[in-house]
Amino acid sequence: MPETVEDIEFRLLLEAVLRKYHYDFRGYSVASLRRRLRQARERLGCRTFSQLQDRVLHDPSVFPTLLSYLTVQVSELFRDPAYFRAVREQVVPYLRTYPSLKVWVAGCSTGEEVYSLAILFREEGVEDRTMIYGTDINPEALRKAEAGVYELDRIPLFTENHRKSGGKSSLSDYYTAAYGGAVFDKNLRRRTVFSDHSLAADEVFAEVQFVSCRNVLIYFDRELQNRAVGLFHDSLSHKGFLGLGARESLRFTRHADSFEEFDREERIYRKRGDR
Ligand SMILES: C[S@@+](CC[C@H](N)C(=O)[O-])C[C@H]1O[C@@H](n2cnc3c(N)ncnc32)[C@H](O)[C@@H]1O
């Protein structure tokens, strides 16, 4: 298909974002990125991507709004409870054997996945030997993650998810209602660190025994998925675990052979010992 003017403007906009703000979206899957950029264009009252590019280049205060469209911030505590049940019942027994444990939650958004794992590790008695690193590229999301405050009207869903994940206590043990929100226990933050890291631009993060990267690869094209999974592979220690989202898989990535399927249904993989 011949390139349309909008195709050209779309590419130039991504190039401008990279050069001016150092965020690289060139390897994201085009259809959904373009749809979200059209929404941003409308919200910011621009007729074309070129106009949007002009705004973004000349008015830095516009960039955070654009970034909120470029990145999708949907998350839940214990999202897909069966995944967390599998982590609890099948992965933790292995993790328990390590004297110290590092976990990387890549693309942690506003922190729900990190708090879910922190609660789960406390319930399973491995919290004290565990460090959880939550990383993302969206600074606003990372700020919310650090604050650990969620809207009260989300709590019934979180409570139900926690119960279905095999939760051994009441979720209400982990938060207090204040200032119109649920403020999560600061002690859960003792063994967690949130930081800026891009799967598209940065290098290996740290040596870890478990990577949980859920609902992030789905936004990447094949090449960028390969890059991200390569980083996970290089970060994971011998026989480390990798958990993906419900609609994600290693099947078509370059590194598929370096992992074995540990729980096919819940998309949990284990790095092969010989790779
Ligand atoms: C849909 S959220 C997933 C949140 C959480 N993992 C979950 O499953 O509930 C996707 C997250 O990936 C982040 N993200 C997008 N591109 C990224 C990149 N290149 N490196 C790291 N994180 C990225 C977004 O900012 C967003 O917070």
PDB file of C-alpha atoms and ligand atoms in Angstrom:
ATOM      1  CA  MET A   1       0.000   0.000   0.000  1.00  0.00           C
ATOM      2  CA  PRO A   2       1.377   3.442  -0.861  1.00  0.00           C
ATOM      3  CA  GLU A   3       2.338   5.633   2.070  1.00  0.00           C
ATOM      4  CA  THR A   4      -0.339   8.184   2.944  1.00  0.00           C
ATOM      5  CA  VAL A   5       0.374  11.700   4.166  1.00  0.00           C
ATOM      6  CA  GLU A   6      -0.850  10.607   7.598  1.00  0.00           C
ATOM      7  CA  ASP A   7       1.650   7.686   7.567  1.00  0.00           C
ATOM      8  CA  ILE A   8       4.444  10.200   6.935  1.00  0.00           C
ATOM      9  CA  GLU A   9       3.231  12.592   9.621  1.00  0.00           C
ATOM     10  CA  PHE A  10       2.848   9.719  12.098  1.00  0.00           C
ATOM     11  CA  ARG A  11       6.478   8.633  11.604  1.00  0.00           C
ATOM     12  CA  LEU A  12       7.723  12.230  11.823  1.00  0.00           C
ATOM     13  CA  LEU A  13       5.801  12.754  15.063  1.00  0.00           C
ATOM     14  CA  LEU A  14       7.430   9.671  16.629  1.00  0.00           C
ATOM     15  CA  GLU A  15      10.817  10.906  15.415  1.00  0.00           C
ATOM     16  CA  ALA A  16      10.170  14.333  16.991  1.00  0.00           C
ATOM     17  CA  VAL A  17       9.170  12.725  20.308  1.00  0.00           C
ATOM     18  CA  LEU A  18      12.389  10.697  20.252  1.00  0.00           C
ATOM     19  CA  ARG A  19      14.660  13.633  19.431  1.00  0.00           C
ATOM     20  CA  LYS A  20      13.095  16.151  21.785  1.00  0.00           C
ATOM     21  CA  TYR A  21      11.991  13.957  24.727  1.00  0.00           C
ATOM     22  CA  HIS A  22      14.115  10.782  24.261  1.00  0.00           C
ATOM     23  CA  TYR A  23      11.158   8.402  24.323  1.00  0.00           C
ATOM     24  CA  ASP A  24      11.336   5.818  21.555  1.00  0.00           C
ATOM     25  CA  PHE A  25       7.930   4.631  20.307  1.00  0.00           C
ATOM     26  CA  ARG A  26       9.125   3.608  16.842  1.00  0.00           C
ATOM     27  CA  GLY A  27       8.929  -0.109  17.697  1.00  0.00           C
ATOM     28  CA  TYR A  28       5.358  -0.095  19.021  1.00  0.00           C
ATOM     29  CA  SER A  29       2.617  -1.828  17.096  1.00  0.00           C
ATOM     30  CA  VAL A  30       1.341   0.755  14.683  1.00  0.00           C
ATOM     31  CA  ALA A  31      -2.427   0.241  14.654  1.00  0.00           C
ATOM     32  CA  SER A  32      -3.060   0.795  18.352  1.00  0.00           C
ATOM     33  CA  LEU A  33      -0.428   3.537  18.704  1.00  0.00           C
ATOM     34  CA  ARG A  34      -1.923   5.451  15.812  1.00  0.00           C
ATOM     35  CA  ARG A  35      -5.436   5.072  17.229  1.00  0.00           C
ATOM     36  CA  ARG A  36      -4.292   6.507  20.556  1.00  0.00           C
ATOM     37  CA  LEU A  37      -2.406   9.331  18.848  1.00  0.00           C
ATOM     38  CA  ARG A  38      -5.564  10.239  16.927  1.00  0.00           C
ATOM     39  CA  GLN A  39      -7.373  10.502  20.268  1.00  0.00           C
ATOM     40  CA  ALA A  40      -4.572  12.741  21.596  1.00  0.00           C
ATOM     41  CA  ARG A  41      -4.769  14.858  18.451  1.00  0.00           C
ATOM     42  CA  GLU A  42      -8.472  15.398  19.013  1.00  0.00           C
ATOM     43  CA  ARG A  43      -8.100  16.107  22.733  1.00  0.00           C
ATOM     44  CA  LEU A  44      -5.395  18.690  22.006  1.00  0.00           C
ATOM     45  CA  GLY A  45      -7.500  20.315  19.305  1.00  0.00           C
ATOM     46  CA  CYS A  46      -5.123  19.588  16.403  1.00  0.00           C
ATOM     47  CA  ARG A  47      -6.259  18.797  12.885  1.00  0.00           C
ATOM     48  CA  THR A  48      -3.204  16.793  11.754  1.00  0.00           C
ATOM     49  CA  PHE A  49      -0.253  14.938  13.283  1.00  0.00           C
ATOM     50  CA  SER A  50       1.963  17.719  11.915  1.00  0.00           C
ATOM     51  CA  GLN A  51       0.037  20.263  13.974  1.00  0.00           C
ATOM     52  CA  LEU A  52       0.343  17.988  16.985  1.00  0.00           C
ATOM     53  CA  GLN A  53       4.081  17.706  16.338  1.00  0.00           C
ATOM     54  CA  ASP A  54       4.353  21.486  16.233  1.00  0.00           C
ATOM     55  CA  ARG A  55       2.542  21.792  19.583  1.00  0.00           C
ATOM     56  CA  VAL A  56       4.648  19.101  21.219  1.00  0.00           C
ATOM     57  CA  LEU A  57       7.933  20.527  19.972  1.00  0.00           C
ATOM     58  CA  HIS A  58       7.190  24.109  21.012  1.00  0.00           C
ATOM     59  CA  ASP A  59       5.210  23.603  24.205  1.00  0.00           C
ATOM     60  CA  PRO A  60       6.833  21.089  26.589  1.00  0.00           C
ATOM     61  CA  SER A  61       3.784  21.291  28.899  1.00  0.00           C
ATOM     62  CA  VAL A  62       1.861  19.312  26.249  1.00  0.00           C
ATOM     63  CA  PHE A  63       4.185  16.311  26.406  1.00  0.00           C
ATOM     64  CA  PRO A  64       2.815  14.711  29.626  1.00  0.00           C
ATOM     65  CA  THR A  65      -0.657  14.694  28.044  1.00  0.00           C
ATOM     66  CA  LEU A  66       0.708  13.112  24.887  1.00  0.00           C
ATOM     67  CA  LEU A  67       2.605  10.528  26.961  1.00  0.00           C
ATOM     68  CA  SER A  68      -0.629   9.560  28.709  1.00  0.00           C
ATOM     69  CA  TYR A  69      -1.969   8.557  25.267  1.00  0.00           C
ATOM     70  CA  LEU A  70       1.260   6.932  24.084  1.00  0.00           C
ATOM     71  CA  THR A  71       1.316   4.631  27.127  1.00  0.00           C
ATOM     72  CA  VAL A  72      -1.716   2.700  28.381  1.00  0.00           C
ATOM     73  CA  GLN A  73      -2.155   2.862  32.149  1.00  0.00           C
ATOM     74  CA  VAL A  74      -4.674   0.122  32.857  1.00  0.00           C
ATOM     75  CA  SER A  75      -3.987  -2.081  35.845  1.00  0.00           C
ATOM     76  CA  GLU A  76      -5.602  -3.805  38.813  1.00  0.00           C
ATOM     77  CA  LEU A  77      -4.522  -5.397  42.031  1.00  0.00           C
ATOM     78  CA  PHE A  78      -4.218  -9.163  41.423  1.00  0.00           C
ATOM     79  CA  ARG A  79      -5.305  -8.639  37.815  1.00  0.00           C
ATOM     80  CA  ASP A  80      -6.052 -12.098  36.355  1.00  0.00           C
ATOM     81  CA  PRO A  81      -6.165 -13.808  39.777  1.00  0.00           C
ATOM     82  CA  ALA A  82      -5.329 -17.223  38.289  1.00  0.00           C
ATOM     83  CA  TYR A  83      -1.893 -15.880  37.330  1.00  0.00           C
ATOM     84  CA  PHE A  84      -1.208 -14.839  40.922  1.00  0.00           C
ATOM     85  CA  ARG A  85      -2.547 -18.159  42.180  1.00  0.00           C
ATOM     86  CA  ALA A  86      -0.059 -19.930  39.885  1.00  0.00           C
ATOM     87  CA  VAL A  87       2.770 -17.688  41.154  1.00  0.00           C
ATOM     88  CA  ARG A  88       1.723 -18.417  44.740  1.00  0.00           C
ATOM     89  CA  GLU A  89       1.263 -22.159  44.381  1.00  0.00           C
ATOM     90  CA  GLN A  90       3.820 -23.111  41.754  1.00  0.00           C
ATOM     91  CA  VAL A  91       6.548 -20.460  41.535  1.00  0.00           C
ATOM     92  CA  VAL A  92       6.936 -19.460  45.189  1.00  0.00           C
ATOM     93  CA  PRO A  93       7.915 -23.004  46.290  1.00  0.00           C
ATOM     94  CA  TYR A  94      10.992 -22.646  44.036  1.00  0.00           C
ATOM     95  CA  LEU A  95      11.645 -19.030  45.010  1.00  0.00           C
ATOM     96  CA  ARG A  96      11.535 -20.054  48.660  1.00  0.00           C
ATOM     97  CA  THR A  97      14.720 -22.063  48.171  1.00  0.00           C
ATOM     98  CA  TYR A  98      16.770 -18.925  47.399  1.00  0.00           C
ATOM     99  CA  PRO A  99      18.389 -17.170  50.390  1.00  0.00           C
ATOM    100  CA  SER A 100      17.655 -13.815  48.752  1.00  0.00           C
ATOM    101  CA  LEU A 101      15.335 -12.960  45.958  1.00  0.00           C
ATOM    102  CA  LYS A 102      15.043 -10.190  43.382  1.00  0.00           C
ATOM    103  CA  VAL A 103      11.897  -9.652  41.339  1.00  0.00           C
ATOM    104  CA  TRP A 104      11.529  -7.262  38.410  1.00  0.00           C
ATOM    105  CA  VAL A 105       8.078  -5.984  37.473  1.00  0.00           C
ATOM    106  CA  ALA A 106       8.704  -4.419  34.058  1.00  0.00           C
ATOM    107  CA  GLY A 107       6.028  -1.954  32.912  1.00  0.00           C
ATOM    108  CA  CYS A 108       4.566  -1.663  36.420  1.00  0.00           C
ATOM    109  CA  SER A 109       2.299   1.298  35.587  1.00  0.00           C
ATOM    110  CA  THR A 110       0.740   2.736  38.774  1.00  0.00           C
ATOM    111  CA  GLY A 111       2.100  -0.080  40.942  1.00  0.00           C
ATOM    112  CA  GLU A 112      -0.805  -2.511  41.326  1.00  0.00           C
ATOM    113  CA  GLU A 113       1.219  -5.526  40.106  1.00  0.00           C
ATOM    114  CA  VAL A 114       4.054  -4.669  42.510  1.00  0.00           C
ATOM    115  CA  TYR A 115       1.714  -4.313  45.519  1.00  0.00           C
ATOM    116  CA  SER A 116      -0.002  -7.585  44.545  1.00  0.00           C
ATOM    117  CA  LEU A 117       3.335  -9.417  44.612  1.00  0.00           C
ATOM    118  CA  ALA A 118       4.424  -7.665  47.818  1.00  0.00           C
ATOM    119  CA  ILE A 119       1.204  -8.816  49.535  1.00  0.00           C
ATOM    120  CA  LEU A 120       1.531 -12.318  48.099  1.00  0.00           C
ATOM    121  CA  PHE A 121       5.171 -12.628  49.240  1.00  0.00           C
ATOM    122  CA  ARG A 122       4.209 -11.452  52.726  1.00  0.00           C
ATOM    123  CA  GLU A 123       1.405 -14.015  52.891  1.00  0.00           C
ATOM    124  CA  GLU A 124       3.798 -16.725  51.746  1.00  0.00           C
ATOM    125  CA  GLY A 125       6.453 -15.745  54.292  1.00  0.00           C
ATOM    126  CA  VAL A 126       9.173 -14.724  51.810  1.00  0.00           C
ATOM    127  CA  GLU A 127       8.788 -10.934  52.042  1.00  0.00           C
ATOM    128  CA  ASP A 128      11.867 -10.379  54.190  1.00  0.00           C
ATOM    129  CA  ARG A 129      14.255 -11.931  51.715  1.00  0.00           C
ATOM    130  CA  THR A 130      12.684 -10.292  48.642  1.00  0.00           C
ATOM    131  CA  MET A 131      13.349  -7.039  46.802  1.00  0.00           C
ATOM    132  CA  ILE A 132      10.835  -6.014  44.136  1.00  0.00           C
ATOM    133  CA  TYR A 133      11.880  -3.553  41.435  1.00  0.00           C
ATOM    134  CA  GLY A 134       9.017  -1.889  39.598  1.00  0.00           C
ATOM    135  CA  THR A 135      10.009  -0.055  36.413  1.00  0.00           C
ATOM    136  CA  ASP A 136       8.145   1.997  33.855  1.00  0.00           C
ATOM    137  CA  ILE A 137       8.687   4.877  31.436  1.00  0.00           C
ATOM    138  CA  ASN A 138       5.766   7.011  32.579  1.00  0.00           C
ATOM    139  CA  PRO A 139       6.882   9.327  35.428  1.00  0.00           C
ATOM    140  CA  GLU A 140       3.318  10.160  36.463  1.00  0.00           C
ATOM    141  CA  ALA A 141       2.502   6.442  36.802  1.00  0.00           C
ATOM    142  CA  LEU A 142       5.675   5.901  38.860  1.00  0.00           C
ATOM    143  CA  ARG A 143       4.690   8.774  41.177  1.00  0.00           C
ATOM    144  CA  LYS A 144       1.309   7.132  41.789  1.00  0.00           C
ATOM    145  CA  ALA A 145       3.004   3.782  42.327  1.00  0.00           C
ATOM    146  CA  GLU A 146       5.262   5.311  44.981  1.00  0.00           C
ATOM    147  CA  ALA A 147       2.289   6.907  46.726  1.00  0.00           C
ATOM    148  CA  GLY A 148       0.391   3.591  46.783  1.00  0.00           C
ATOM    149  CA  VAL A 149      -3.026   5.253  47.044  1.00  0.00           C
ATOM    150  CA  TYR A 150      -5.931   3.879  44.998  1.00  0.00           C
ATOM    151  CA  GLU A 151      -9.536   5.043  44.585  1.00  0.00           C
ATOM    152  CA  LEU A 152     -11.856   3.484  47.151  1.00  0.00           C
ATOM    153  CA  ASP A 153     -14.355   2.444  44.493  1.00  0.00           C
ATOM    154  CA  ARG A 154     -11.740   0.052  43.030  1.00  0.00           C
ATOM    155  CA  ILE A 155     -11.373  -1.818  46.323  1.00  0.00           C
ATOM    156  CA  PRO A 156     -14.289  -4.291  45.881  1.00  0.00           C
ATOM    157  CA  LEU A 157     -12.721  -5.564  42.621  1.00  0.00           C
ATOM    158  CA  PHE A 158      -9.256  -5.712  44.199  1.00  0.00           C
ATOM    159  CA  THR A 159     -10.674  -7.615  47.193  1.00  0.00           C
ATOM    160  CA  GLU A 160     -12.392 -10.145  44.949  1.00  0.00           C
ATOM    161  CA  ASN A 161      -9.236 -10.592  42.843  1.00  0.00           C
ATOM    162  CA  HIS A 162      -7.126 -11.083  45.967  1.00  0.00           C
ATOM    163  CA  ARG A 163      -9.520 -13.723  47.273  1.00  0.00           C
ATOM    164  CA  LYS A 164      -9.512 -15.571  43.934  1.00  0.00           C
ATOM    165  CA  SER A 165      -5.705 -15.483  43.858  1.00  0.00           C
ATOM    166  CA  GLY A 166      -5.707 -17.624  47.002  1.00  0.00           C
ATOM    167  CA  GLY A 167      -5.175 -14.681  49.389  1.00  0.00           C
ATOM    168  CA  LYS A 168      -4.561 -15.911  52.928  1.00  0.00           C
ATOM    169  CA  SER A 169      -5.703 -12.783  54.742  1.00  0.00           C
ATOM    170  CA  SER A 170      -8.145  -9.967  54.233  1.00  0.00           C
ATOM    171  CA  LEU A 171      -7.071  -7.294  51.752  1.00  0.00           C
ATOM    172  CA  SER A 172      -8.259  -4.715  54.280  1.00  0.00           C
ATOM    173  CA  ASP A 173      -5.243  -5.710  56.421  1.00  0.00           C
ATOM    174  CA  TYR A 174      -3.053  -3.940  53.854  1.00  0.00           C
ATOM    175  CA  TYR A 175      -4.637  -0.515  53.488  1.00  0.00           C
ATOM    176  CA  THR A 176      -6.373   2.219  55.445  1.00  0.00           C
ATOM    177  CA  ALA A 177      -9.075   4.452  54.064  1.00  0.00           C
ATOM    178  CA  ALA A 178      -7.974   8.071  54.193  1.00  0.00           C
ATOM    179  CA  TYR A 179      -8.334  11.234  52.115  1.00  0.00           C
ATOM    180  CA  GLY A 180     -10.963   9.524  49.969  1.00  0.00           C
ATOM    181  CA  GLY A 181      -8.551   6.772  48.930  1.00  0.00           C
ATOM    182  CA  ALA A 182      -7.165   3.435  50.071  1.00  0.00           C
ATOM    183  CA  VAL A 183      -3.632   4.093  51.329  1.00  0.00           C
ATOM    184  CA  PHE A 184      -1.557   0.925  51.120  1.00  0.00           C
ATOM    185  CA  ASP A 185       0.609  -0.087  54.056  1.00  0.00           C
ATOM    186  CA  LYS A 186       3.943   1.741  53.890  1.00  0.00           C
ATOM    187  CA  ASN A 187       5.644  -1.423  55.169  1.00  0.00           C
ATOM    188  CA  LEU A 188       4.839  -3.079  51.838  1.00  0.00           C
ATOM    189  CA  ARG A 189       7.101  -0.415  50.305  1.00  0.00           C
ATOM    190  CA  ARG A 190      10.054  -1.391  52.508  1.00  0.00           C
ATOM    191  CA  ARG A 191      11.236  -4.014  50.043  1.00  0.00           C
ATOM    192  CA  THR A 192      10.183  -2.289  46.815  1.00  0.00           C
ATOM    193  CA  VAL A 193      11.920   0.234  44.578  1.00  0.00           C
ATOM    194  CA  PHE A 194      10.271   2.069  41.684  1.00  0.00           C
ATOM    195  CA  SER A 195      12.411   3.449  38.900  1.00  0.00           C
ATOM    196  CA  ASP A 196      12.474   4.711  35.366  1.00  0.00           C
ATOM    197  CA  HIS A 197      13.571   2.094  32.831  1.00  0.00           C
ATOM    198  CA  SER A 198      12.659   1.629  29.180  1.00  0.00           C
ATOM    199  CA  LEU A 199      12.475  -1.786  27.582  1.00  0.00           C
ATOM    200  CA  ALA A 200      12.930   0.008  24.243  1.00  0.00           C
ATOM    201  CA  ALA A 201      16.063   1.981  25.072  1.00  0.00           C
ATOM    202  CA  ASP A 202      17.787   0.816  28.264  1.00  0.00           C
ATOM    203  CA  GLU A 203      20.021  -2.125  29.016  1.00  0.00           C
ATOM    204  CA  VAL A 204      19.762  -5.078  31.385  1.00  0.00           C
ATOM    205  CA  PHE A 205      18.321  -3.987  34.685  1.00  0.00           C
ATOM    206  CA  ALA A 206      19.769  -6.277  37.388  1.00  0.00           C
ATOM    207  CA  GLU A 207      20.182  -9.959  38.076  1.00  0.00           C
ATOM    208  CA  VAL A 208      16.775 -11.257  39.162  1.00  0.00           C
ATOM    209  CA  GLN A 209      15.118 -14.621  39.810  1.00  0.00           C
ATOM    210  CA  PHE A 210      11.653 -13.647  38.586  1.00  0.00           C
ATOM    211  CA  VAL A 211      10.478 -11.180  35.926  1.00  0.00           C
ATOM    212  CA  SER A 212       6.788 -10.326  35.795  1.00  0.00           C
ATOM    213  CA  CYS A 213       6.016  -8.296  32.674  1.00  0.00           C
ATOM    214  CA  ARG A 214       2.313  -8.327  32.037  1.00  0.00           C
ATOM    215  CA  ASN A 215       0.343  -6.482  29.360  1.00  0.00           C
ATOM    216  CA  VAL A 216       3.332  -4.593  27.998  1.00  0.00           C
ATOM    217  CA  LEU A 217       4.677  -6.751  25.130  1.00  0.00           C
ATOM    218  CA  ILE A 218       1.247  -6.590  23.551  1.00  0.00           C
ATOM    219  CA  TYR A 219       1.946  -2.963  22.595  1.00  0.00           C
ATOM    220  CA  PHE A 220       5.279  -3.790  20.924  1.00  0.00           C
ATOM    221  CA  ASP A 221       6.044  -4.996  17.394  1.00  0.00           C
ATOM    222  CA  ARG A 222       7.983  -8.257  16.917  1.00  0.00           C
ATOM    223  CA  GLU A 223      11.448  -6.637  16.937  1.00  0.00           C
ATOM    224  CA  LEU A 224      10.800  -4.724  20.140  1.00  0.00           C
ATOM    225  CA  GLN A 225       9.318  -7.834  21.753  1.00  0.00           C
ATOM    226  CA  ASN A 226      12.556  -9.617  20.867  1.00  0.00           C
ATOM    227  CA  ARG A 227      14.560  -6.834  22.465  1.00  0.00           C
ATOM    228  CA  ALA A 228      12.499  -6.876  25.668  1.00  0.00           C
ATOM    229  CA  VAL A 229      12.534 -10.659  26.029  1.00  0.00           C
ATOM    230  CA  GLY A 230      16.308 -10.562  25.378  1.00  0.00           C
ATOM    231  CA  LEU A 231      16.653  -8.201  28.347  1.00  0.00           C
ATOM    232  CA  PHE A 232      14.559 -10.539  30.521  1.00  0.00           C
ATOM    233  CA  HIS A 233      16.649 -13.503  29.448  1.00  0.00           C
ATOM    234  CA  ASP A 234      19.911 -11.717  30.251  1.00  0.00           C
ATOM    235  CA  SER A 235      18.572 -10.459  33.608  1.00  0.00           C
ATOM    236  CA  LEU A 236      17.297 -13.811  34.789  1.00  0.00           C
ATOM    237  CA  SER A 237      19.511 -16.043  36.849  1.00  0.00           C
ATOM    238  CA  HIS A 238      19.887 -19.747  36.118  1.00  0.00           C
ATOM    239  CA  LYS A 239      16.402 -21.288  35.846  1.00  0.00           C
ATOM    240  CA  GLY A 240      14.677 -18.004  36.645  1.00  0.00           C
ATOM    241  CA  PHE A 241      10.969 -17.427  35.984  1.00  0.00           C
ATOM    242  CA  LEU A 242       9.230 -15.110  33.518  1.00  0.00           C
ATOM    243  CA  GLY A 243       5.499 -14.300  33.759  1.00  0.00           C
ATOM    244  CA  LEU A 244       3.628 -12.602  30.886  1.00  0.00           C
ATOM    245  CA  GLY A 245       0.093 -11.296  30.404  1.00  0.00           C
ATOM    246  CA  ALA A 246      -2.889 -13.454  29.451  1.00  0.00           C
ATOM    247  CA  ARG A 247      -2.708 -12.461  25.768  1.00  0.00           C
ATOM    248  CA  GLU A 248       1.080 -12.621  25.466  1.00  0.00           C
ATOM    249  CA  SER A 249       3.438 -15.443  24.649  1.00  0.00           C
ATOM    250  CA  LEU A 250       7.059 -16.161  23.787  1.00  0.00           C
ATOM    251  CA  ARG A 251       6.016 -18.320  20.855  1.00  0.00           C
ATOM    252  CA  PHE A 252       7.042 -15.994  18.042  1.00  0.00           C
ATOM    253  CA  THR A 253       9.973 -14.341  19.730  1.00  0.00           C
ATOM    254  CA  ARG A 254      13.610 -15.060  18.979  1.00  0.00           C
ATOM    255  CA  HIS A 255      14.167 -16.353  22.515  1.00  0.00           C
ATOM    256  CA  ALA A 256      11.378 -18.937  22.649  1.00  0.00           C
ATOM    257  CA  ASP A 257      13.870 -21.832  22.705  1.00  0.00           C
ATOM    258  CA  SER A 258      15.710 -20.396  25.676  1.00  0.00           C
ATOM    259  CA  PHE A 259      12.691 -20.887  27.919  1.00  0.00           C
ATOM    260  CA  GLU A 260      10.488 -23.826  28.820  1.00  0.00           C
ATOM    261  CA  GLU A 261       6.759 -23.487  29.396  1.00  0.00           C
ATOM    262  CA  PHE A 262       6.272 -23.765  33.136  1.00  0.00           C
ATOM    263  CA  ASP A 263       2.542 -23.004  33.247  1.00  0.00           C
ATOM    264  CA  ARG A 264       1.201 -22.738  29.705  1.00  0.00           C
ATOM    265  CA  GLU A 265      -2.237 -21.472  30.721  1.00  0.00           C
ATOM    266  CA  GLU A 266      -0.893 -18.654  32.922  1.00  0.00           C
ATOM    267  CA  ARG A 267       1.979 -17.760  30.561  1.00  0.00           C
ATOM    268  CA  ILE A 268       4.724 -18.532  33.039  1.00  0.00           C
ATOM    269  CA  TYR A 269       8.075 -19.588  31.587  1.00  0.00           C
ATOM    270  CA  ARG A 270      11.314 -20.821  33.068  1.00  0.00           C
ATOM    271  CA  LYS A 271      14.738 -20.068  31.665  1.00  0.00           C
ATOM    272  CA  ARG A 272      16.390 -23.238  30.482  1.00  0.00           C
ATOM    273  CA  GLY A 273      19.387 -24.309  32.514  1.00  0.00           C
ATOM    274  CA  ASP A 274      21.580 -24.824  29.454  1.00  0.00           C
ATOM    275  CA  ARG A 275      21.146 -21.351  27.861  1.00  0.00           C
TER     276      ARG A 275
HETATM  277  C1  LIG B   1      -1.236  -1.759  30.446  1.00  0.00           C
HETATM  278  S1  LIG B   1       0.050  -1.257  31.518  1.00  0.00           S
HETATM  279  C2  LIG B   1       0.400  -2.767  32.351  1.00  0.00           C
HETATM  280  C3  LIG B   1       0.432  -2.606  33.837  1.00  0.00           C
HETATM  281  C4  LIG B   1       0.664  -3.890  34.636  1.00  0.00           C
HETATM  282  N1  LIG B   1       1.869  -4.566  34.209  1.00  0.00           N
HETATM  283  C5  LIG B   1      -0.531  -4.802  34.545  1.00  0.00           C
HETATM  284  O1  LIG B   1      -0.480  -5.794  33.821  1.00  0.00           O
HETATM  285  O2  LIG B   1      -1.539  -4.525  35.203  1.00  0.00           O
HETATM  286  C6  LIG B   1       1.430  -1.070  30.392  1.00  0.00           C
HETATM  287  C7  LIG B   1       2.596  -0.308  31.004  1.00  0.00           C
HETATM  288  O3  LIG B   1       3.754  -0.480  30.181  1.00  0.00           O
HETATM  289  C8  LIG B   1       4.482   0.725  30.240  1.00  0.00           C
HETATM  290  N2  LIG B   1       5.418   0.786  29.115  1.00  0.00           N
HETATM  291  C9  LIG B   1       5.158   1.116  27.824  1.00  0.00           C
HETATM  292  N3  LIG B   1       6.294   1.115  27.107  1.00  0.00           N
HETATM  293  C10 LIG B   1       7.303   0.761  27.953  1.00  0.00           C
HETATM  294  C11 LIG B   1       8.701   0.592  27.790  1.00  0.00           C
HETATM  295  N4  LIG B   1       9.308   0.804  26.624  1.00  0.00           N
HETATM  296  N5  LIG B   1       9.438   0.229  28.869  1.00  0.00           N
HETATM  297  C12 LIG B   1       8.833   0.026  30.074  1.00  0.00           C
HETATM  298  N6  LIG B   1       7.503   0.172  30.287  1.00  0.00           N
HETATM  299  C13 LIG B   1       6.738   0.546  29.234  1.00  0.00           C
HETATM  300  C14 LIG B   1       3.402   1.790  30.193  1.00  0.00           C
HETATM  301  O4  LIG B   1       3.872   3.057  30.628  1.00  0.00           O
HETATM  302  C15 LIG B   1       2.344   1.188  31.096  1.00  0.00           C
HETATM  303  O5  LIG B   1       2.513   1.617  32.416  1.00  0.00           O
END
